Structures are given as C-alpha cells and as structure tokens.
C-alpha cells in the first residue's frame, strides 16, 4: 500500500553490491551508516537476549536458572549494550546516512574521521562484549558505582573490560560528534538556513552538542577509576577517604544528558515520519526546534535526580526536583505538536507511522512516571525498585526503540532501494506493542509493591510473582516479534519491492534523489527556498503558508561568484530545487570523491590493542607493555599516514 | 584531525568558514568540560586527604597534625615535618614562560599570514624578525618544552618531598590534573614541531595560515587552562 | 510464666488503634490512617511490601505526594492519549479529496502557548507540596527519638542501639509510636536500607553517615520485610532484614533482655519454620540471669526481665523465608547436639574470630554478626533462611553454598566440604557433623 | 518554488548563519603593536597575583579569593579575545566557545555547592 501514492519517477536501478574490502576501506557516509545499522542491530539482539535470560531467571520466585554472578553480568551488560552498543550507534547510523542527504551535502565534513568513529565503535563493542562468553563480563551495573568497582571490591578483570570499553566507545562518540556538528554547521546546501533544516537534523545537532559536552565528564570519571584500578591512585579508595559521591555526580552529569542523547534522535525521526504520513507540515516547527534545544540545555541541570536517596540535603533535593520537572514542559510541547501535526491531515498508517504514533503514546507514560520520581519524597519509595525499571524502559524502549523502528521502516527504501514488507511489519508492530506493554507495565506494580531492582532472586510470598510472570511472558513475545522484524529486514533487503525516489511522498531533500542514493548524493546541489523543498514541487498547497525566500538563489549566486568557483564549486554544481532520477557515476559527472582508505581502521585497532595492554599490567608486564607498544606504534604510524595524505 | 595538506577552502561551505577551524572550536568546547571536571575534582578533594603532605600547609607525619606555619609543628619530631608541597616561585616562572609562548605563537601566525608581503628594504632587524615564522615557531616550541621541563622538575621534587600520586587524595587529584594539562602541552609541542618541519620543507605561506591558526588556537587554549589552574590550584589557599 | 501470660493476654493483641489512645494527642490524627491500614490489611498480607499502606508520618508524606502525582499524571495521560486517539481516528485516511485544515496547517501560536502554560501550572501545583515534603522529611529528628545505628556489611545488616549498648544483626525492633532516628553507615560499599511500609530509602554511603527518622505511629504489631536497594555485589539480592514493630512496653522487655549477656537457656523446642504453629511458650520459663559478667552492659532496669521472644502468632507468613537449600547439601537428621559441649567447641574454633557473644569472653570477633541472642532470632543468613537447627547446621557446614559470599565472609566449616571460594576441601579445622550439631545446640540455646 | 509572497520575505532566517560574509578566511588579525601590549598586560596581572599571594594580611582578608578569581578571569578573557582572535573572528566561533564555557563553569560551581565547598 505504501507505493500507491508514490509518484514513481525513474526506472528503478538494481543497487550495486560491494565487497568486503570495499566495506573495510569505505569513507562513504551512506555505507558507514549501513555498517553502523547492521552492527548496532546485532548488538540490540544480543542485549535483548541477555534481557530475556534475565526474565527467564526472574519468571518464578527463588529461581535457580542462572547464578547470582551470571545475573549480575547479564544486567550490567544488558544495560551497557543497549545504551552504548545498540541505541547510540543506531542513532549514529541515521546521523551518518541522513544528515548529509537532508542538508544537501555530498558527504560529511571529515569522511575518514567518520570511518574511524565506526571502527572504534566496532572494536570497542567487541572488546567489552567478548568476556560474557567466559562469564568474565563486567558486573558492576551500568553506572558502576564506587567503591564497589575499585580493585578492593572487584578484584577480577570484569570491570577492567568495562572501564576500558566505555573509554574506547567514548572516543568513537566524540569523534563522530565533532564531525557531525561541523557537518551541520558547514555543509548545508545554499538556502538551507538553520530554520529550514529537517527536524531530524536539528535534533541530531542538539545531540552532537550533548555528546561534545557530556562525554568529557565520563571520560574523566573513568580515568580516575582506571588510574585507581591500574595505578593505585586513591580517587575512590575507602581508606584514603575517597568520596563515592564524586563518582556518582560525575557519572550523572554525563548520565542524564546521555538519556537525552538516546531519545532526541528518535524524536527527530518521528518528526520526519509524522508529517510525511499525515500529508501536513510539522506542526509548529520553530517551537519544535526550540523545545529540542531547551531539553538538551536543561538536561545539564538535573543530574542529581538520580541521587535523591544519598542524602544531599533538602536544598539540593529541591533545586534538582524543580529543574527536573521543568523539562516536562518542552517535552510536552513536542508531544502535543506531534499530535497536532496529524490533526486535520490525512493519515496513512504505514508501519513506520504506527511506530511513530506508538512512540507518542508510550513515551508519554514513561515521561509521566519520570515526573513521579522527580519529586524526592515520592522517589524515596521508588528509587532502585522495578518502578524505575518500568520508567526507563517506557522511555528507552517506548521512546528510543519505537522511534528507531519507525525510522528503519521509513528509511529502509532510501537505504537499500527496496521496500520493507508492510504485512510482516504490521505483525511486528502489533505483537511488539502488546508484548512491550505486557513486559514493562507490570514492573510499575512490582516496584511500588517493594521489589528492588538488580536482584537475581526474590522470595515467594512477597506479592511479586504474578507481575514477574507477566513480564517474562511479555519478554518472550518480544523475542518473537523481534525475530519477525529480523526476518523482514533480511527478506526485504534481498527481495523487497523496488523503491522509487520518494515512496512516502515526503517533503525533504533526501527524497529528491534515487534510492539508494548514488555515491555523490546530489549530481547538482539544490538551492533550497523553503522548509519543504520537495513539496514545493509536488504539493505546493501544503507549503503555501510556510515562508519562502529567495535566499536559496541569492546565496547560490553569491557562492557561484569568483570566490566559490575558486574553491572548486562551479555554477554547474548548483541548480534550482529539482528531482534527480538518473544515476551516473561520479567520474562521469566529474565530482571528486574521497579515496577509500584502510588507515582509520588500523588506527582504531591500534588504540584498542594499546588499551587492552592494561589488562595484563598486573599479571604479565612483558605482554602488557608489548601490547601497549605495538598498539601505540600502529596508531601513531597510521595517524601520521592519514594526516599526510589528502582526502581526495 | 583531517588532512593537513592544504586544500583549505576546497569545498563549498555554507558559512564560508573552513570546517577544520569549526571542528577545532567544537573540540575546544569539549575540552572546557574535560578540564572543568578535573578542576572540580581537585577542589572537591582539597583538604579532604586523610594524610599529608598538603599543598599549602605544614604536616607532621607522626601526629598527622597540620599547621599553617612550621612553627605550628614545633613539637613534631625531626624528619617528620613535611613542608607545603606547592612551590609558588618556580610555578610563577613556568606560568610566565607559558604566557610568553602564547605571544610567540601569535607572532608566528602573523608571520605566516604576511609571508608574501614584501619587506621594506629599510626594515629594521626586529621588523625582519617579526616576519620570520621559523623563529617564532621555534620560540613557542622551546618555551613549551621549558614549561614541561619545569613540570618534570616539579613532579620529581614533589615525589622526593613525599607526595606521590598514590599518597593521598591531594596527590591523586593534583598529579592527574596537572598531568592532563602537561599531556596537552606535549601534544601541542609535537604539533608545532610538525608545522616547523613543514616550514623548513616548503615554507609556510598564507595558504597554510589556517593550519597554523588551528594549531595556535589549541596552544592558546592550553595556555588559558593553565591560567585557571595557576590561580585556582596554586595561589588560592 | 508471667511472660507467657502477658504475651498471650488480649491486651497485646490489640489493634494499633487502641494503642494510639496511649500515644500523645498529636498522634490522634494518625487514627484514620490506622483505619486505612486496617482496610488495606487484606491487601497487606497479599502485598507485604506495599508502599500504598503508610504506617508512619514519613510515609504519609510520600504517599500523599504520590497520590497527588498519580492523579495529575493520570489526568495528563488521559487528556493526551484521548486527543491522540481521537486525532488518528478522525483523520485516518479516507477516500475522497484531501484538503488540509488551513488553520492547523503549520502551527497555531495560541494553542502552542496554551500547552506550554498548562503543564507549567500543573507542575507548579505538584512542586509546592513536593518542596514542603522535602523539608518536612529531612527536618531535625526529635531529641526523644530512639537512636539506632544501621551498619551495612556485604551482605548483612548490623543494628546497634547506642542508648542501650547492645547490638543485633538482620533484625531491628522498633517501638510503635516512638520516633526512631536511624544513623546509617557502611563498612564497605554503598547499600540502601528500605522498609517499604515504614519509611523511604536512604543510602548507606561509604565514608559518610546518613540519617533517616520516622515515627511508625500506625504500624501493626507485626514483622515487616526490609531489603537492600543499592546494588552491592554478588549477594545484593540476599541482603534482607526484618523489622519488628511492637508496643512500647513490649519493646522495653525486649531491650531489657537484649542488654543481658548470653546465657544458655533450657533447650527450647526447635524454632518452627512456619509461624503460628508453635505456642507462645517457646520462650523459656523461669529464666535466670547468670550473675557473672554483666560486664560491658550498662546497669539493668529492675526487675530483671525474662527472656523475650517475639510472639510467633504475630509473625506473618511473608516474614518466614522460603529460600531453597541447594539439593546437594545434607545434614544428618536426629543428630542431637549438646549445648555445653557446643559452647566449648565454638569457643575454640574459627567462629570466635568473627562473631561476638556477650557472656562468652572467648568470642569477641567484630567482622561478623553479633550472636549474643542468636537463638531468639527469626532468620539466619540475613533473612535468607528460617532460624532452626537444620538450617543453622547446614549454614555452619556450607554457608558458601547456601548464599553467594566472598573471601572475607562466613567460611565453609564442615570437615571434608568443598569451599567454592577458596576452591579447596576443608580438612584442617573443619568441624564434624556432631561438632556442628553441638554448636547449633549452643547457639539455639542463646535465647 | 513557484510562490514567493513578499510578506514572507526573510521570515525564517532567524538564527541563520548563512548570511555570514564569505571571505572570513582573510579577516585582518592584529599585529605586533597590539600583541606586545596584551603580553605586557598579562605579565603585569600575573605579577600582581603572585605579589598578592605573598601579603599575609591580604591573603587573610575576604578580598583575596575574589580578587584572584577576577584577575585570572581577566587574563583568561584577554588571551581568548586577542590571541585566539575571538574579538575579530566570525561570531560563530564566539558562540562555539562561550556556550560550552558557560555550561562548564556552571557545572563546576554546581558541584562545588553540592560538596559544600561554597556556602549554600
Ligand atoms: C530515553 C531516556 C530517558 C528519558 C527521555 C527520560 C526522561 C525523564 N526522566 Fe528518566 N531515566 C532514564 C532514562 C530517561 N529518562 C534512565 C535510563 C533512568 C535510570 C537510570 C538508572 O538508574 O539505571 C532514569 C531515571 C530517572 C530518574 C531517577 C529515578 C531513580 O533512580 O530514583 C528520574 C528522577 O527524577 C527521572 C526523571 C525523568 C524525567 C522527569 C524525564 C522527563 O524528561 C520526562 C518528560 C516527559 C513527560 C513529562 C511526558 C510528556 C509531557 C507532557 C504530556 C506534558 C504534561 C506533563 C506533565 C505536566 C507531567 N528518570
Ligand atoms: C534502550 C535500552 C534498553 C532496552 C531496549 C531494553 C530492553 C529490555 N530490557 Fe532492559 N535495561 C536497560 C535498557 C534497556 N533495556 C538498562 C539501562 C537497564 C539497567 C541495567 C542496570 O541496572 O545496570 C535495564 C535493565 C533491565 C532489567 C532489570 C534488571 C535488574 O535490575 O535486575 C530488566 C528486567 O526485566 C530488563 C528487561 C528488558 C527486556 C525484557 C527488554 C526487551 O525489550 C528486550 C527486547 C529485545 C529482544 C527480545 C531482542 C532479542 C531477540 C532475539 C534474540 C531474537 C533473535 C532472532 C534472530 C537473531 C533471528 N532490563
Ligand atoms: Cu547491600 Cu545491596
Ligand atoms: Cu536522569
């Protein structure tokens, strides 16, 4: 049904396969995006599997299916995997694929740095995940409170993997963030003013800043822990008078912005899906932009709401309670603006649309439960219980994951040139929707009826049995629905209906070029004259009320002046807003493309090898130092090569 | 980050600015948070160590007494008295050196930017010197290295005075903070060194100004961080 | 016998309400909450750890806040979802021409301002009681408050009564109607104590001391379950405790008894694993205090109190643990131990290195739970197993297989048993089953 | 792009940075005459700071800490404005630096409050 409304443009082109070497050396943001997507989906399944094993253990009271030790590794790795290896990279997949297309660029600002980010992520992900296979995985919880994770109380290697792993993943996120922030500021097509950027690009822009400002803090907190564990410093040491709250504050200064890093990209995707399928512009675009910025900004002032039970005193509690509550306002604005985007439109219930609507409905629940523990005295009854687990799964799964599913169904045609199977999609959605609520809604009750989180076992007769049984059954259903999605994904990739440029009749630039886009994206960079350039061509009546300016032309004229030509952009490179159907190669069009290179991969590998040397510091100095030396040498050598060879 | 080979404004950009310069500024923004975390940690742990030595106070190892002056520890057995760790005169000098290196750095940049401007035949030696990018890059590197030398001296003498990174909270947070800054300076020196190499190889001209500018921004930032550290950690008791 | 009579007497089986009449007038307000509690009693037995049944002024604060939040949350939820559902229903795709609603096409300032203001108003409404409750719940504790030091250990709880100078483990007794002021510390990692029906959580933060106080004015004469809520390592899930709330004069009797040094009681009928099965007579009759070593304990009140044991019929089902014992662990039934022999064996074996028994000069350890009156306790292993001869024997023999532990905690003591942590079979210093039986007899006798 | 109703003109370019002039790569930076004055200024402040440190009475006084903070803030700002050219460069760079700096300082102050390093 999806293709029905879509005016089919060019005859579909078979998307060309590319080989392993091509994958290893690519600097094309679209291919890197796909790498991110596949890797992150794998890790999502992995994290989900860990979750399901937990649910299997908790299905009945006094369960004996997994040991305490295993369970502690499971929830630690489940949380870590889902947050750092699944959702963030899934968002990164969309940053990579969409941002350049949405702003009318031919690539990101630093293509090779982009590849580097991916490889660091991949190796970091493998590094932190491997130990679960010999049950030596991190076991300190995803926020690794101190002093529990100092050598004194966690002598094994488990948390070493966590400290180093998160450190590595931080490098990846930061490198990517500098890259995308620069790209969005600097690579926009003529006339693509900030207030014309698609909402996904906007939310991504905010997220890049959250990463740029939040990750350094966790980096430092991790360095302290790293130094404590490996070099015997005293930051979190009990005997030296270290203060466990230092870690908690540093972690949550990062941690809360982090949760908005997880949700805002999903918000962005939904803001793309809803207008396209309601055939209406996004309701109150400027407010959506400002509320996004506001959420990000306020996100830096609420961190201690994770610490209401540590005894910060009434004043701090009050301050953080109030700042936390304030965030409900911009978020609420978003929710209602989404609803009113659909109001008066003509809604087409594609699978993507269903997921988007589900996000609006489900995130609201999670948000409201969030408000209930924004109130410290009430939170004292909720913190560290399953009520919290319910809250954050409603925002993380009901928010981030549903939004990302919406994004995948919506953009699959653009990425792979084929439509996803809507029938299977429909089944996936409904099963997932029911299972999700069956899994996580009972957790509200379990929590308010006194069930602590992070317990591998609980006694019978505590009034929790029924709720846990429900959650577990729900989790099993989630496996089924997710499996259906996986099946759909691969099936459609292979044999889905061939996709036109713009199957959803959407308004933004990425839909004005073939699916999948050619390596250079835009043969001619379009001059943007409004927020919905494509609807200006296909449905003028929808955008009539929206400001249009000649800035596109003016700006382009200005650029095609002597200065720009000198800087390699010719008149022929810019053209009024248009639809590109035929695909030529970059050579035919004479568009310079960045050379593929393996250097970023080796650099990333060097870094990971170097850090993994620390693991042997205690046991075997020789191995330790040789690993560090080899890693460092590799890294330095390839960075040097990298910096001394031109991009194109 | 990206290639240093000059194709600065090769790409069409929406701001007309070069992406590398924007990137370095976002990076510097990030560094603000990095050093904010380090400095807050130092200040939070200030005065919370369970044993000495202390930054500004005298400490008696046997009685674990702390006093503002040596006189305060009159009853402390000889050899057990630890004097205040921080050495203001030395650090003041190294601070001054780092400040001067920033001056040298801007002059280096100016020299690169003006490389192609003809020098008046009657120009004084000083005016000619001002146009010599190598000279100023050298100056910057040397002063940076000098600063590092001072820091190396500082660290070793502190260790001799009984403050190691494992000794107490002060030791851990102090060495980590100043160590991070020192690492930044080291990276800066290497970076400037590579520019110097290019300058010798093919001479840095206006088309390289941007690269030098970026290195300079990094260098100055490391300098301003030290300005904050010097006041907050060394001077304020 | 007096003790037994009193325990059985109707006076004490009174519902909390009656007792309120003996409380200060300010407590009268609590009456209706007591009634509320009664109404919920059924619910309570079904949901023993519910947070919806406040039994202290502290919890009434948080519960009333919760109610406010729940009401407003529900209102918001209903409104938002209603608009959402209506919208997607009304504007679902229908055949026929489509012309977008002009007024709603790309935004509507008045509406957007409206739904910026409304949430702000709602938030203001919930912010006011929030702030008030924050300051109320963190006010100074009254001087009259009963002081209890809570000390967290991986993975058990130590409770000290500084006013009375004695220590218990994993079982805290609280007089109904009197403010209790907990000061919370930990000797290792962070823990968090929580008795859902009595008060909110407060973390036990390393290198810090936290405070939490409340008045269980409408608590029942019963046992509540408590738990550790901050992840603290392998046995975080097994770090449970019990809170006994009892009428003040009963509390005084318990205190008087706890202050006395341990004395071997006439062997009691083995503590039943199921409540209400044993008669209250479980407490030993005509118990005499050994006049020797009243050493550390402060002067005793007159008259010397009889051994006190919490009335079994008041121990609810949910307070009795059902943790399964690993099937491979065995202890020969019918092996009768001798308390006196047990005392000697205990006093010369590893036990004394960690445990303290007031009245046994050999047993001065401090790293493990205080065992002075261990015989009178309801559970062992930090609320994990019922305190009966069988479980205690199994525990002494194979603690490390009954609960995930660590090097520094309760070792495997059974001779020839495999220790899963040190990964060796215990021979030297290992105890035979008979020796264990004797020790159990001794400990069980320490009422 | 058919319609360009005049009334909408430039309606939405609020925080647009496209309007920026393109030739920013060649903006004029100051020269030696400015730079040596700045250097001198910085040196003087540093001298004053250290000097203040050695006056016990002043160190004891309430003014000590604030005055030192102000002095170093001035130094900080001077370097950033003149040596890092924020005074002359594109306004975008100013935003890119001051935004994060403010958040960083706010976080630092917040943490010091939370650890009772500043009287709350
Ligand atoms: C996607 C991630 C995400 C998001 C978006 C949020 C959003 C919010 N979170 Fe959540 N949170 C987490 C992820 C997230 N959280 C995680 C992972 C944890 C646990 C970490 C751990 O301990 O492991 C956590 C924990 C957590 C805590 C600590 C609980 C505890 O441990 O004791 C608190 C306390 O204040 C909190 C509050 C909030 C609030 C107020 C919001 C707000 O942003 C929500 C705002 C949205 C709405 C309110 C709904 C829409 C608004 C309207 C319809 C307008 C009208 C509404 C009102 C007037 C109420 N969260
Ligand atoms: C975005 C983040 C995210 C997501 C999506 C999820 C998804 C799920 N989570 Fe959770 N969770 C967290 C983030 C997330 N979680 C975090 C941060 C914590 C805190 C950790 C901590 O305390 O440290 C946590 C903790 C947590 C707990 C509490 C553990 C404890 O405190 O003891 C539980 C318990 O039930 C749970 C369950 C689940 C379940 C059932 C899912 C399900 O939705 C999973 C659904 C996914 C799948 C079912 C995929 C698997 C499918 C297959 C394997 C099919 C394979 C088929 C093919 C390969 C063809 N999670
Ligand atoms: Cu103690 Cu969890
Ligand atoms: Cu939060």
Coordinates of C-alpha atoms in Angstrom, one line a residue, chain A residues 84 142-143 145 209-222 224 236 244-261 295-307 312 320 327, chain B residues 30 32-38 40-41 44, chain D residues 100 102-115:
Chain A
X84 CA 26.3 2.2 24.3
X142 CA 25.7 0.1 34.0
X143 CA 26.6 3.1 36.2
X145 CA 29.0 2.9 41.5
X209 CA 26.4 19.0 21.4
X210 CA 25.2 16.9 24.3
X211 CA 27.9 14.3 23.4
X212 CA 30.5 17.0 23.0
X213 CA 29.8 18.4 26.4
X214 CA 28.7 15.3 28.4
X215 CA 31.3 12.7 27.3
X216 CA 34.4 14.5 28.6
X217 CA 32.9 14.3 32.1
X218 CA 32.5 10.5 32.0
X219 CA 35.9 10.3 30.3
X220 CA 37.5 11.9 33.4
X221 CA 35.4 9.9 35.9
X222 CA 36.6 6.8 34.0
X224 CA 40.0 8.2 37.8
X236 CA 37.6 6.3 45.1
X244 CA 31.8 7.7 46.4
X245 CA 29.5 10.6 45.6
X246 CA 32.2 12.1 43.4
X247 CA 31.8 9.3 41.0
X248 CA 28.0 9.5 41.3
X249 CA 28.0 13.2 40.5
X250 CA 30.4 12.9 37.6
X251 CA 28.6 9.9 36.2
X252 CA 25.2 11.5 36.3
X253 CA 26.5 14.9 35.0
X254 CA 27.1 12.7 32.0
X255 CA 24.3 10.2 32.6
X256 CA 21.3 12.5 32.3
X257 CA 22.4 14.3 29.1
X258 CA 23.1 10.7 27.9
X259 CA 19.5 9.8 28.2
X260 CA 18.6 12.7 26.0
X261 CA 21.3 11.6 23.7
X295 CA 15.5 19.9 26.6
X296 CA 19.2 19.5 25.7
X297 CA 20.2 22.5 27.7
X298 CA 18.1 21.8 30.8
X299 CA 19.4 18.2 30.6
X300 CA 22.7 19.5 32.1
X301 CA 21.0 20.8 35.2
X302 CA 19.1 17.8 36.5
X303 CA 21.6 15.1 37.1
X304 CA 21.3 14.7 40.8
X305 CA 17.7 13.5 40.5
X306 CA 19.4 10.1 40.3
X307 CA 20.7 10.6 43.8
X312 CA 22.3 15.6 49.6
X320 CA 17.1 19.3 41.3
X327 CA 11.8 19.5 31.5
Chain B
X30 CA 34.6 19.8 24.7
X32 CA 36.3 23.0 28.6
X33 CA 34.1 20.3 30.2
X34 CA 37.1 18.0 30.5
X35 CA 39.1 20.4 32.5
X36 CA 36.1 21.6 34.4
X37 CA 35.7 18.0 35.7
X38 CA 39.3 17.7 36.6
X40 CA 36.2 20.4 40.3
X41 CA 37.6 17.1 41.5
X44 CA 36.3 19.0 46.0
Chain D
X100 CA 30.3 25.3 26.3
X102 CA 29.3 28.7 30.4
X103 CA 28.0 25.2 30.9
X104 CA 31.4 24.1 32.1
X105 CA 31.6 26.9 34.7
X106 CA 28.0 26.3 35.8
X107 CA 28.7 22.6 36.3
X108 CA 31.8 23.4 38.2
X109 CA 30.0 25.8 40.5
X110 CA 27.1 23.4 40.9
X111 CA 29.5 20.6 42.0
X112 CA 31.3 22.9 44.5
X113 CA 27.9 23.7 46.0
X114 CA 26.9 20.1 46.3
X115 CA 30.1 19.2 48.1

